[in-house]
Amino acid sequence: AQTVTQSQPEMSVQEAETVTLSCTYDTSESDYYLFWYKQPPSRQMILVIRQEAYKQQNATENRFSVNFQKAAKSFSLKISDSQLGDAAMYFCAYRSQGSGSRLTFGEGTQLTVNP
Amino acid sequence: DVKVTQSSRYLVKRTGEKVFLECVQDMDHENMFWYRQDPGLGLRLIYFSYDVKMKEKGDIPEGYSVSREKKERFSLILESASTNQTSMYLCASSRGQARTEAFFGQGTRLTVV
């Protein structure tokens, strides 16, 4: 079974600075997808960024980018120019290729942004 | 906008009661999921469904069952609620393709007393 591990329960960053959240996963598959989701205090989960395992290029969405290391099974999220609105719980998630596959989440990292 | 609606935001039930948590999505998604969220444990998959009447156990199915009689509705059932089932429950849905985004409901905070 696939597992996802986030080893940082809490992180903090100063406004306008850069922070990196870590995620590792375990799988024997070669085709899969990785996601970062954000859960603000409102509890509404939203997708931040997605990475296809077959793509070597790291995904980027505005201030959010990933460092995907397939051999190391590592998938970190970098937030640049942090804003107060980035404060949230961040979850890393894994989904294997194929329809009807399960979506597996990590333990989450609580990010605090200090003004 | 995709909408995933959970029937209750907060729920208090007594030990031994049968509890139904309802989830409805309006985007014709094939896949639906039920998770429980506990501090330090993240989101743990209880059950998921990839089609009407089809279901698969997740990582923590004990004490729960599910029902998917219609494509848009996925119900989580606690046959006999216990205090260790006090938690936040999140429902999600997605298209069948694995790369697609999952959309979540607002969550149900269930307290079993």
JSON list of C-alpha atoms in Angstrom, two decimals:
[
{"chain": "A", "resi": 1, "resn": "ALA", "atom": "CA", "xyz": [0.00, 0.00, 0.00]},
{"chain": "A", "resi": 2, "resn": "GLN", "atom": "CA", "xyz": [1.12, 3.51, -0.68]},
{"chain": "A", "resi": 3, "resn": "THR", "atom": "CA", "xyz": [2.02, 5.75, 2.21]},
{"chain": "A", "resi": 4, "resn": "VAL", "atom": "CA", "xyz": [2.62, 9.48, 2.41]},
{"chain": "A", "resi": 5, "resn": "THR", "atom": "CA", "xyz": [4.70, 11.05, 5.18]},
{"chain": "A", "resi": 6, "resn": "GLN", "atom": "CA", "xyz": [4.98, 14.68, 6.19]},
{"chain": "A", "resi": 7, "resn": "SER", "atom": "CA", "xyz": [7.61, 14.95, 8.88]},
{"chain": "A", "resi": 8, "resn": "GLN", "atom": "CA", "xyz": [7.01, 18.60, 9.81]},
{"chain": "A", "resi": 9, "resn": "PRO", "atom": "CA", "xyz": [3.84, 18.96, 11.93]},
{"chain": "A", "resi": 10, "resn": "GLU", "atom": "CA", "xyz": [4.36, 22.75, 12.11]},
{"chain": "A", "resi": 11, "resn": "MET", "atom": "CA", "xyz": [6.29, 25.35, 10.20]},
{"chain": "A", "resi": 12, "resn": "SER", "atom": "CA", "xyz": [6.45, 29.11, 10.38]},
{"chain": "A", "resi": 13, "resn": "VAL", "atom": "CA", "xyz": [7.65, 31.80, 7.99]},
{"chain": "A", "resi": 14, "resn": "GLN", "atom": "CA", "xyz": [7.90, 35.55, 7.94]},
{"chain": "A", "resi": 15, "resn": "GLU", "atom": "CA", "xyz": [5.69, 37.39, 5.52]},
{"chain": "A", "resi": 16, "resn": "ALA", "atom": "CA", "xyz": [7.43, 37.83, 2.13]},
{"chain": "A", "resi": 17, "resn": "GLU", "atom": "CA", "xyz": [9.93, 35.07, 2.88]},
{"chain": "A", "resi": 18, "resn": "THR", "atom": "CA", "xyz": [10.18, 31.60, 1.35]},
{"chain": "A", "resi": 19, "resn": "VAL", "atom": "CA", "xyz": [9.29, 28.35, 3.04]},
{"chain": "A", "resi": 20, "resn": "THR", "atom": "CA", "xyz": [9.57, 24.72, 1.98]},
{"chain": "A", "resi": 21, "resn": "LEU", "atom": "CA", "xyz": [7.28, 21.96, 3.19]},
{"chain": "A", "resi": 22, "resn": "SER", "atom": "CA", "xyz": [8.51, 18.37, 2.93]},
{"chain": "A", "resi": 23, "resn": "CYS", "atom": "CA", "xyz": [6.75, 15.23, 1.79]},
{"chain": "A", "resi": 24, "resn": "THR", "atom": "CA", "xyz": [7.95, 11.72, 1.11]},
{"chain": "A", "resi": 25, "resn": "TYR", "atom": "CA", "xyz": [5.97, 8.78, -0.19]},
{"chain": "A", "resi": 26, "resn": "ASP", "atom": "CA", "xyz": [6.37, 5.11, -0.68]},
{"chain": "A", "resi": 27, "resn": "THR", "atom": "CA", "xyz": [5.19, 3.24, -3.75]},
{"chain": "A", "resi": 28, "resn": "SER", "atom": "CA", "xyz": [6.24, 0.48, -6.08]},
{"chain": "A", "resi": 29, "resn": "GLU", "atom": "CA", "xyz": [4.43, 2.02, -9.02]},
{"chain": "A", "resi": 30, "resn": "SER", "atom": "CA", "xyz": [5.98, 4.09, -11.77]},
{"chain": "A", "resi": 31, "resn": "ASP", "atom": "CA", "xyz": [2.92, 6.06, -12.91]},
{"chain": "A", "resi": 32, "resn": "TYR", "atom": "CA", "xyz": [1.15, 8.21, -10.35]},
{"chain": "A", "resi": 33, "resn": "TYR", "atom": "CA", "xyz": [0.19, 11.73, -9.39]},
{"chain": "A", "resi": 34, "resn": "LEU", "atom": "CA", "xyz": [1.15, 13.88, -6.46]},
{"chain": "A", "resi": 35, "resn": "PHE", "atom": "CA", "xyz": [-0.80, 16.79, -5.05]},
{"chain": "A", "resi": 36, "resn": "TRP", "atom": "CA", "xyz": [-0.56, 19.51, -2.46]},
{"chain": "A", "resi": 37, "resn": "TYR", "atom": "CA", "xyz": [-3.83, 20.60, -0.89]},
{"chain": "A", "resi": 38, "resn": "LYS", "atom": "CA", "xyz": [-4.41, 23.55, 1.42]},
{"chain": "A", "resi": 39, "resn": "GLN", "atom": "CA", "xyz": [-6.93, 23.63, 4.25]},
{"chain": "A", "resi": 40, "resn": "PRO", "atom": "CA", "xyz": [-7.41, 27.13, 5.70]},
{"chain": "A", "resi": 41, "resn": "PRO", "atom": "CA", "xyz": [-9.28, 27.76, 8.97]},
{"chain": "A", "resi": 42, "resn": "SER", "atom": "CA", "xyz": [-12.54, 27.68, 7.02]},
{"chain": "A", "resi": 43, "resn": "ARG", "atom": "CA", "xyz": [-11.86, 23.92, 6.57]},
{"chain": "A", "resi": 44, "resn": "GLN", "atom": "CA", "xyz": [-12.44, 24.10, 2.82]},
{"chain": "A", "resi": 45, "resn": "MET", "atom": "CA", "xyz": [-9.76, 22.00, 1.14]},
{"chain": "A", "resi": 46, "resn": "ILE", "atom": "CA", "xyz": [-8.44, 23.38, -2.12]},
{"chain": "A", "resi": 47, "resn": "LEU", "atom": "CA", "xyz": [-5.88, 22.10, -4.59]},
{"chain": "A", "resi": 48, "resn": "VAL", "atom": "CA", "xyz": [-2.61, 24.04, -4.63]},
{"chain": "A", "resi": 49, "resn": "ILE", "atom": "CA", "xyz": [-0.54, 22.17, -7.19]},
{"chain": "A", "resi": 50, "resn": "ARG", "atom": "CA", "xyz": [-0.28, 18.85, -9.01]},
{"chain": "A", "resi": 51, "resn": "GLN", "atom": "CA", "xyz": [2.68, 16.85, -10.38]},
{"chain": "A", "resi": 52, "resn": "GLU", "atom": "CA", "xyz": [2.58, 13.98, -12.85]},
{"chain": "A", "resi": 53, "resn": "ALA", "atom": "CA", "xyz": [5.26, 11.39, -12.08]},
{"chain": "A", "resi": 54, "resn": "TYR", "atom": "CA", "xyz": [6.13, 10.92, -15.73]},
{"chain": "A", "resi": 55, "resn": "LYS", "atom": "CA", "xyz": [7.06, 14.59, -16.07]},
{"chain": "A", "resi": 56, "resn": "GLN", "atom": "CA", "xyz": [10.60, 15.54, -15.16]},
{"chain": "A", "resi": 57, "resn": "GLN", "atom": "CA", "xyz": [9.78, 19.23, -15.04]},
{"chain": "A", "resi": 58, "resn": "ASN", "atom": "CA", "xyz": [8.69, 20.51, -11.66]},
{"chain": "A", "resi": 59, "resn": "ALA", "atom": "CA", "xyz": [5.21, 21.99, -11.53]},
{"chain": "A", "resi": 60, "resn": "THR", "atom": "CA", "xyz": [4.76, 25.69, -10.81]},
{"chain": "A", "resi": 61, "resn": "GLU", "atom": "CA", "xyz": [1.65, 27.70, -9.99]},
{"chain": "A", "resi": 62, "resn": "ASN", "atom": "CA", "xyz": [2.43, 31.38, -9.39]},
{"chain": "A", "resi": 63, "resn": "ARG", "atom": "CA", "xyz": [4.19, 31.57, -5.99]},
{"chain": "A", "resi": 64, "resn": "PHE", "atom": "CA", "xyz": [3.94, 27.82, -5.45]},
{"chain": "A", "resi": 65, "resn": "SER", "atom": "CA", "xyz": [6.41, 25.33, -6.89]},
{"chain": "A", "resi": 66, "resn": "VAL", "atom": "CA", "xyz": [7.45, 21.78, -6.18]},
{"chain": "A", "resi": 67, "resn": "ASN", "atom": "CA", "xyz": [10.74, 19.92, -6.05]},
{"chain": "A", "resi": 68, "resn": "PHE", "atom": "CA", "xyz": [9.91, 16.45, -7.31]},
{"chain": "A", "resi": 69, "resn": "GLN", "atom": "CA", "xyz": [12.63, 13.86, -6.83]},
{"chain": "A", "resi": 70, "resn": "LYS", "atom": "CA", "xyz": [11.23, 10.61, -8.19]},
{"chain": "A", "resi": 71, "resn": "ALA", "atom": "CA", "xyz": [14.16, 8.38, -7.27]},
{"chain": "A", "resi": 72, "resn": "ALA", "atom": "CA", "xyz": [14.17, 9.69, -3.72]},
{"chain": "A", "resi": 73, "resn": "LYS", "atom": "CA", "xyz": [10.33, 9.61, -3.58]},
{"chain": "A", "resi": 74, "resn": "SER", "atom": "CA", "xyz": [10.32, 13.16, -2.37]},
{"chain": "A", "resi": 75, "resn": "PHE", "atom": "CA", "xyz": [7.83, 15.91, -3.21]},
{"chain": "A", "resi": 76, "resn": "SER", "atom": "CA", "xyz": [8.37, 19.23, -1.43]},
{"chain": "A", "resi": 77, "resn": "LEU", "atom": "CA", "xyz": [6.34, 22.40, -1.78]},
{"chain": "A", "resi": 78, "resn": "LYS", "atom": "CA", "xyz": [8.02, 25.79, -1.94]},
{"chain": "A", "resi": 79, "resn": "ILE", "atom": "CA", "xyz": [6.02, 28.91, -1.20]},
{"chain": "A", "resi": 80, "resn": "SER", "atom": "CA", "xyz": [7.71, 32.11, -2.29]},
{"chain": "A", "resi": 81, "resn": "ASP", "atom": "CA", "xyz": [6.86, 35.61, -1.09]},
{"chain": "A", "resi": 82, "resn": "SER", "atom": "CA", "xyz": [4.67, 34.18, 1.67]},
{"chain": "A", "resi": 83, "resn": "GLN", "atom": "CA", "xyz": [1.45, 36.01, 2.40]},
{"chain": "A", "resi": 84, "resn": "LEU", "atom": "CA", "xyz": [-0.77, 36.04, 5.48]},
{"chain": "A", "resi": 85, "resn": "GLY", "atom": "CA", "xyz": [-3.41, 34.21, 3.47]},
{"chain": "A", "resi": 86, "resn": "ASP", "atom": "CA", "xyz": [-1.05, 31.28, 3.00]},
{"chain": "A", "resi": 87, "resn": "ALA", "atom": "CA", "xyz": [-1.49, 30.34, 6.65]},
{"chain": "A", "resi": 88, "resn": "ALA", "atom": "CA", "xyz": [-3.21, 26.95, 6.61]},
{"chain": "A", "resi": 89, "resn": "MET", "atom": "CA", "xyz": [-2.77, 23.22, 7.01]},
{"chain": "A", "resi": 90, "resn": "TYR", "atom": "CA", "xyz": [-1.04, 21.76, 3.96]},
{"chain": "A", "resi": 91, "resn": "PHE", "atom": "CA", "xyz": [-1.51, 18.15, 2.92]},
{"chain": "A", "resi": 92, "resn": "CYS", "atom": "CA", "xyz": [0.54, 16.14, 0.49]},
{"chain": "A", "resi": 93, "resn": "ALA", "atom": "CA", "xyz": [-1.40, 13.47, -1.42]},
{"chain": "A", "resi": 94, "resn": "TYR", "atom": "CA", "xyz": [-0.71, 10.54, -3.72]},
{"chain": "A", "resi": 95, "resn": "ARG", "atom": "CA", "xyz": [-2.86, 8.85, -6.32]},
{"chain": "A", "resi": 96, "resn": "SER", "atom": "CA", "xyz": [-1.83, 5.99, -8.55]},
{"chain": "A", "resi": 97, "resn": "GLN", "atom": "CA", "xyz": [-2.59, 5.86, -12.23]},
{"chain": "A", "resi": 98, "resn": "GLY", "atom": "CA", "xyz": [-5.84, 4.33, -13.34]},
{"chain": "A", "resi": 99, "resn": "SER", "atom": "CA", "xyz": [-9.44, 5.20, -12.84]},
{"chain": "A", "resi": 100, "resn": "GLY", "atom": "CA", "xyz": [-11.06, 4.54, -9.51]},
{"chain": "A", "resi": 101, "resn": "SER", "atom": "CA", "xyz": [-7.82, 4.70, -7.55]},
{"chain": "A", "resi": 102, "resn": "ARG", "atom": "CA", "xyz": [-7.67, 5.81, -3.96]},
{"chain": "A", "resi": 103, "resn": "LEU", "atom": "CA", "xyz": [-6.33, 9.21, -2.91]},
{"chain": "A", "resi": 104, "resn": "THR", "atom": "CA", "xyz": [-3.91, 8.93, 0.03]},
{"chain": "A", "resi": 105, "resn": "PHE", "atom": "CA", "xyz": [-2.94, 11.86, 2.24]},
{"chain": "A", "resi": 106, "resn": "GLY", "atom": "CA", "xyz": [-0.10, 12.63, 4.60]},
{"chain": "A", "resi": 107, "resn": "GLU", "atom": "CA", "xyz": [-0.37, 13.87, 8.18]},
{"chain": "A", "resi": 108, "resn": "GLY", "atom": "CA", "xyz": [-0.34, 17.53, 7.25]},
{"chain": "A", "resi": 109, "resn": "THR", "atom": "CA", "xyz": [1.88, 20.53, 8.06]},
{"chain": "A", "resi": 110, "resn": "GLN", "atom": "CA", "xyz": [0.44, 23.54, 9.86]},
{"chain": "A", "resi": 111, "resn": "LEU", "atom": "CA", "xyz": [1.95, 26.68, 8.34]},
{"chain": "A", "resi": 112, "resn": "THR", "atom": "CA", "xyz": [1.98, 29.94, 10.30]},
{"chain": "A", "resi": 113, "resn": "VAL", "atom": "CA", "xyz": [2.82, 33.19, 8.52]},
{"chain": "A", "resi": 114, "resn": "ASN", "atom": "CA", "xyz": [4.16, 35.90, 10.80]},
{"chain": "A", "resi": 115, "resn": "PRO", "atom": "CA", "xyz": [3.64, 39.57, 9.88]},
{"chain": "B", "resi": 1, "resn": "ASP", "atom": "CA", "xyz": [-18.67, 25.77, -9.53]},
{"chain": "B", "resi": 2, "resn": "VAL", "atom": "CA", "xyz": [-18.30, 22.21, -8.35]},
{"chain": "B", "resi": 3, "resn": "LYS", "atom": "CA", "xyz": [-20.14, 21.69, -5.16]},
{"chain": "B", "resi": 4, "resn": "VAL", "atom": "CA", "xyz": [-19.79, 18.93, -2.60]},
{"chain": "B", "resi": 5, "resn": "THR", "atom": "CA", "xyz": [-22.32, 19.29, 0.16]},
{"chain": "B", "resi": 6, "resn": "GLN", "atom": "CA", "xyz": [-22.29, 17.50, 3.48]},
{"chain": "B", "resi": 7, "resn": "SER", "atom": "CA", "xyz": [-25.59, 17.35, 5.27]},
{"chain": "B", "resi": 8, "resn": "SER", "atom": "CA", "xyz": [-24.39, 18.70, 8.63]},
{"chain": "B", "resi": 9, "resn": "ARG", "atom": "CA", "xyz": [-21.53, 20.87, 9.77]},
{"chain": "B", "resi": 10, "resn": "TYR", "atom": "CA", "xyz": [-21.82, 19.84, 13.40]},
{"chain": "B", "resi": 11, "resn": "LEU", "atom": "CA", "xyz": [-23.44, 16.73, 14.85]},
{"chain": "B", "resi": 12, "resn": "VAL", "atom": "CA", "xyz": [-23.75, 15.36, 18.37]},
{"chain": "B", "resi": 13, "resn": "LYS", "atom": "CA", "xyz": [-24.84, 11.76, 18.82]},
{"chain": "B", "resi": 14, "resn": "ARG", "atom": "CA", "xyz": [-25.07, 9.32, 21.67]},
{"chain": "B", "resi": 15, "resn": "THR", "atom": "CA", "xyz": [-23.03, 6.15, 22.04]},
{"chain": "B", "resi": 16, "resn": "GLY", "atom": "CA", "xyz": [-24.75, 3.25, 20.31]},
{"chain": "B", "resi": 17, "resn": "GLU", "atom": "CA", "xyz": [-26.81, 5.37, 17.94]},
{"chain": "B", "resi": 18, "resn": "LYS", "atom": "CA", "xyz": [-26.84, 4.66, 14.22]},
{"chain": "B", "resi": 19, "resn": "VAL", "atom": "CA", "xyz": [-25.46, 7.71, 12.46]},
{"chain": "B", "resi": 20, "resn": "PHE", "atom": "CA", "xyz": [-25.81, 8.71, 8.81]},
{"chain": "B", "resi": 21, "resn": "LEU", "atom": "CA", "xyz": [-23.50, 11.26, 7.21]},
{"chain": "B", "resi": 22, "resn": "GLU", "atom": "CA", "xyz": [-24.67, 12.32, 3.79]},
{"chain": "B", "resi": 23, "resn": "CYS", "atom": "CA", "xyz": [-22.64, 13.75, 0.95]},
{"chain": "B", "resi": 24, "resn": "VAL", "atom": "CA", "xyz": [-23.95, 15.03, -2.37]},
{"chain": "B", "resi": 25, "resn": "GLN", "atom": "CA", "xyz": [-21.97, 16.27, -5.37]},
{"chain": "B", "resi": 26, "resn": "ASP", "atom": "CA", "xyz": [-23.37, 18.08, -8.38]},
{"chain": "B", "resi": 27, "resn": "MET", "atom": "CA", "xyz": [-20.69, 17.47, -11.03]},
{"chain": "B", "resi": 28, "resn": "ASP", "atom": "CA", "xyz": [-21.44, 13.91, -12.12]},
{"chain": "B", "resi": 29, "resn": "HIS", "atom": "CA", "xyz": [-18.17, 12.67, -10.62]},
{"chain": "B", "resi": 30, "resn": "GLU", "atom": "CA", "xyz": [-17.47, 8.96, -10.73]},
{"chain": "B", "resi": 31, "resn": "ASN", "atom": "CA", "xyz": [-15.33, 8.80, -7.60]},
{"chain": "B", "resi": 32, "resn": "MET", "atom": "CA", "xyz": [-16.39, 9.68, -4.07]},
{"chain": "B", "resi": 33, "resn": "PHE", "atom": "CA", "xyz": [-14.43, 9.39, -0.84]},
{"chain": "B", "resi": 34, "resn": "TRP", "atom": "CA", "xyz": [-14.97, 9.51, 2.90]},
{"chain": "B", "resi": 35, "resn": "TYR", "atom": "CA", "xyz": [-12.11, 10.54, 5.19]},
{"chain": "B", "resi": 36, "resn": "ARG", "atom": "CA", "xyz": [-11.77, 11.22, 8.86]},
{"chain": "B", "resi": 37, "resn": "GLN", "atom": "CA", "xyz": [-9.40, 13.95, 9.97]},
{"chain": "B", "resi": 38, "resn": "ASP", "atom": "CA", "xyz": [-7.72, 13.82, 13.37]},
{"chain": "B", "resi": 39, "resn": "PRO", "atom": "CA", "xyz": [-4.90, 16.06, 14.66]},
{"chain": "B", "resi": 40, "resn": "GLY", "atom": "CA", "xyz": [-1.51, 14.58, 13.88]},
{"chain": "B", "resi": 41, "resn": "LEU", "atom": "CA", "xyz": [-2.99, 11.81, 11.77]},
{"chain": "B", "resi": 42, "resn": "GLY", "atom": "CA", "xyz": [-4.01, 13.76, 8.70]},
{"chain": "B", "resi": 43, "resn": "LEU", "atom": "CA", "xyz": [-6.78, 12.48, 6.47]},
{"chain": "B", "resi": 44, "resn": "ARG", "atom": "CA", "xyz": [-7.37, 8.78, 6.71]},
{"chain": "B", "resi": 45, "resn": "LEU", "atom": "CA", "xyz": [-9.44, 7.06, 4.06]},
{"chain": "B", "resi": 46, "resn": "ILE", "atom": "CA", "xyz": [-12.46, 5.18, 5.38]},
{"chain": "B", "resi": 47, "resn": "TYR", "atom": "CA", "xyz": [-14.16, 4.08, 2.15]},
{"chain": "B", "resi": 48, "resn": "PHE", "atom": "CA", "xyz": [-14.30, 5.15, -1.44]},
{"chain": "B", "resi": 49, "resn": "SER", "atom": "CA", "xyz": [-16.56, 4.45, -4.37]},
{"chain": "B", "resi": 50, "resn": "TYR", "atom": "CA", "xyz": [-15.66, 4.48, -8.05]},
{"chain": "B", "resi": 51, "resn": "ASP", "atom": "CA", "xyz": [-19.16, 3.92, -9.40]},
{"chain": "B", "resi": 52, "resn": "VAL", "atom": "CA", "xyz": [-22.76, 3.52, -8.31]},
{"chain": "B", "resi": 53, "resn": "LYS", "atom": "CA", "xyz": [-23.13, 0.57, -5.93]},
{"chain": "B", "resi": 54, "resn": "MET", "atom": "CA", "xyz": [-19.35, 0.01, -6.05]},
{"chain": "B", "resi": 55, "resn": "LYS", "atom": "CA", "xyz": [-17.24, 0.55, -2.95]},
{"chain": "B", "resi": 56, "resn": "GLU", "atom": "CA", "xyz": [-13.82, -0.27, -1.64]},
{"chain": "B", "resi": 57, "resn": "LYS", "atom": "CA", "xyz": [-12.46, -0.26, 1.88]},
{"chain": "B", "resi": 58, "resn": "GLY", "atom": "CA", "xyz": [-9.92, 2.35, 2.74]},
{"chain": "B", "resi": 59, "resn": "ASP", "atom": "CA", "xyz": [-7.40, 2.22, 5.53]},
{"chain": "B", "resi": 60, "resn": "ILE", "atom": "CA", "xyz": [-9.78, 2.40, 8.50]},
{"chain": "B", "resi": 61, "resn": "PRO", "atom": "CA", "xyz": [-13.14, 0.86, 7.53]},
{"chain": "B", "resi": 62, "resn": "GLU", "atom": "CA", "xyz": [-13.86, -0.83, 10.86]},
{"chain": "B", "resi": 63, "resn": "GLY", "atom": "CA", "xyz": [-17.04, 0.43, 12.46]},
{"chain": "B", "resi": 64, "resn": "TYR", "atom": "CA", "xyz": [-18.23, 2.11, 9.25]},
{"chain": "B", "resi": 65, "resn": "SER", "atom": "CA", "xyz": [-20.21, 1.19, 6.18]},
{"chain": "B", "resi": 66, "resn": "VAL", "atom": "CA", "xyz": [-21.20, 3.15, 3.08]},
{"chain": "B", "resi": 67, "resn": "SER", "atom": "CA", "xyz": [-23.94, 3.32, 0.54]},
{"chain": "B", "resi": 68, "resn": "ARG", "atom": "CA", "xyz": [-23.95, 4.66, -3.01]},
{"chain": "B", "resi": 69, "resn": "GLU", "atom": "CA", "xyz": [-27.31, 4.07, -4.59]},
{"chain": "B", "resi": 70, "resn": "LYS", "atom": "CA", "xyz": [-27.13, 7.12, -6.85]},
{"chain": "B", "resi": 71, "resn": "LYS", "atom": "CA", "xyz": [-24.12, 8.62, -8.54]},
{"chain": "B", "resi": 72, "resn": "GLU", "atom": "CA", "xyz": [-24.40, 11.97, -6.79]},
{"chain": "B", "resi": 73, "resn": "ARG", "atom": "CA", "xyz": [-24.84, 10.68, -3.24]},
{"chain": "B", "resi": 74, "resn": "PHE", "atom": "CA", "xyz": [-22.41, 8.83, -0.98]},
{"chain": "B", "resi": 75, "resn": "SER", "atom": "CA", "xyz": [-23.47, 8.04, 2.57]},
{"chain": "B", "resi": 76, "resn": "LEU", "atom": "CA", "xyz": [-21.29, 7.08, 5.49]},
{"chain": "B", "resi": 77, "resn": "ILE", "atom": "CA", "xyz": [-22.96, 4.99, 8.18]},
{"chain": "B", "resi": 78, "resn": "LEU", "atom": "CA", "xyz": [-21.79, 4.45, 11.72]},
{"chain": "B", "resi": 79, "resn": "GLU", "atom": "CA", "xyz": [-23.73, 1.34, 12.70]},
{"chain": "B", "resi": 80, "resn": "SER", "atom": "CA", "xyz": [-23.26, 1.87, 16.44]},
{"chain": "B", "resi": 81, "resn": "ALA", "atom": "CA", "xyz": [-21.48, 5.10, 17.24]},
{"chain": "B", "resi": 82, "resn": "SER", "atom": "CA", "xyz": [-18.67, 5.00, 19.77]},
{"chain": "B", "resi": 83, "resn": "THR", "atom": "CA", "xyz": [-16.73, 7.79, 21.45]},
{"chain": "B", "resi": 84, "resn": "ASN", "atom": "CA", "xyz": [-13.59, 6.94, 19.46]},
{"chain": "B", "resi": 85, "resn": "GLN", "atom": "CA", "xyz": [-15.48, 7.90, 16.32]},
{"chain": "B", "resi": 86, "resn": "THR", "atom": "CA", "xyz": [-15.60, 11.50, 17.47]},
{"chain": "B", "resi": 87, "resn": "SER", "atom": "CA", "xyz": [-13.80, 13.27, 14.65]},
{"chain": "B", "resi": 88, "resn": "MET", "atom": "CA", "xyz": [-14.02, 15.52, 11.63]},
{"chain": "B", "resi": 89, "resn": "TYR", "atom": "CA", "xyz": [-15.41, 13.73, 8.59]},
{"chain": "B", "resi": 90, "resn": "LEU", "atom": "CA", "xyz": [-14.66, 14.95, 5.10]},
{"chain": "B", "resi": 91, "resn": "CYS", "atom": "CA", "xyz": [-16.32, 13.88, 1.89]},
{"chain": "B", "resi": 92, "resn": "ALA", "atom": "CA", "xyz": [-14.68, 14.37, -1.52]},
{"chain": "B", "resi": 93, "resn": "SER", "atom": "CA", "xyz": [-15.43, 13.64, -5.14]},
{"chain": "B", "resi": 94, "resn": "SER", "atom": "CA", "xyz": [-13.46, 13.57, -8.36]},
{"chain": "B", "resi": 95, "resn": "ARG", "atom": "CA", "xyz": [-13.63, 12.47, -11.97]},
{"chain": "B", "resi": 96, "resn": "GLY", "atom": "CA", "xyz": [-12.50, 8.95, -12.68]},
{"chain": "B", "resi": 97, "resn": "GLN", "atom": "CA", "xyz": [-9.10, 9.91, -14.06]},
{"chain": "B", "resi": 98, "resn": "ALA", "atom": "CA", "xyz": [-6.41, 9.82, -11.40]},
{"chain": "B", "resi": 99, "resn": "ARG", "atom": "CA", "xyz": [-4.89, 13.17, -12.39]},
{"chain": "B", "resi": 100, "resn": "THR", "atom": "CA", "xyz": [-8.06, 15.09, -11.69]},
{"chain": "B", "resi": 101, "resn": "GLU", "atom": "CA", "xyz": [-8.59, 17.35, -8.74]},
{"chain": "B", "resi": 102, "resn": "ALA", "atom": "CA", "xyz": [-10.65, 16.16, -5.80]},
{"chain": "B", "resi": 103, "resn": "PHE", "atom": "CA", "xyz": [-13.28, 18.54, -4.47]},
{"chain": "B", "resi": 104, "resn": "PHE", "atom": "CA", "xyz": [-14.16, 18.50, -0.81]},
{"chain": "B", "resi": 105, "resn": "GLY", "atom": "CA", "xyz": [-17.17, 19.25, 1.31]},
{"chain": "B", "resi": 106, "resn": "GLN", "atom": "CA", "xyz": [-17.00, 21.54, 4.32]},
{"chain": "B", "resi": 107, "resn": "GLY", "atom": "CA", "xyz": [-16.68, 18.67, 6.75]},
{"chain": "B", "resi": 108, "resn": "THR", "atom": "CA", "xyz": [-18.86, 17.36, 9.54]},
{"chain": "B", "resi": 109, "resn": "ARG", "atom": "CA", "xyz": [-17.61, 17.67, 13.09]},
{"chain": "B", "resi": 110, "resn": "LEU", "atom": "CA", "xyz": [-19.12, 14.63, 14.81]},
{"chain": "B", "resi": 111, "resn": "THR", "atom": "CA", "xyz": [-19.11, 14.32, 18.57]},
{"chain": "B", "resi": 112, "resn": "VAL", "atom": "CA", "xyz": [-20.22, 11.04, 20.14]},
{"chain": "B", "resi": 113, "resn": "VAL", "atom": "CA", "xyz": [-21.11, 11.35, 23.82]}
]
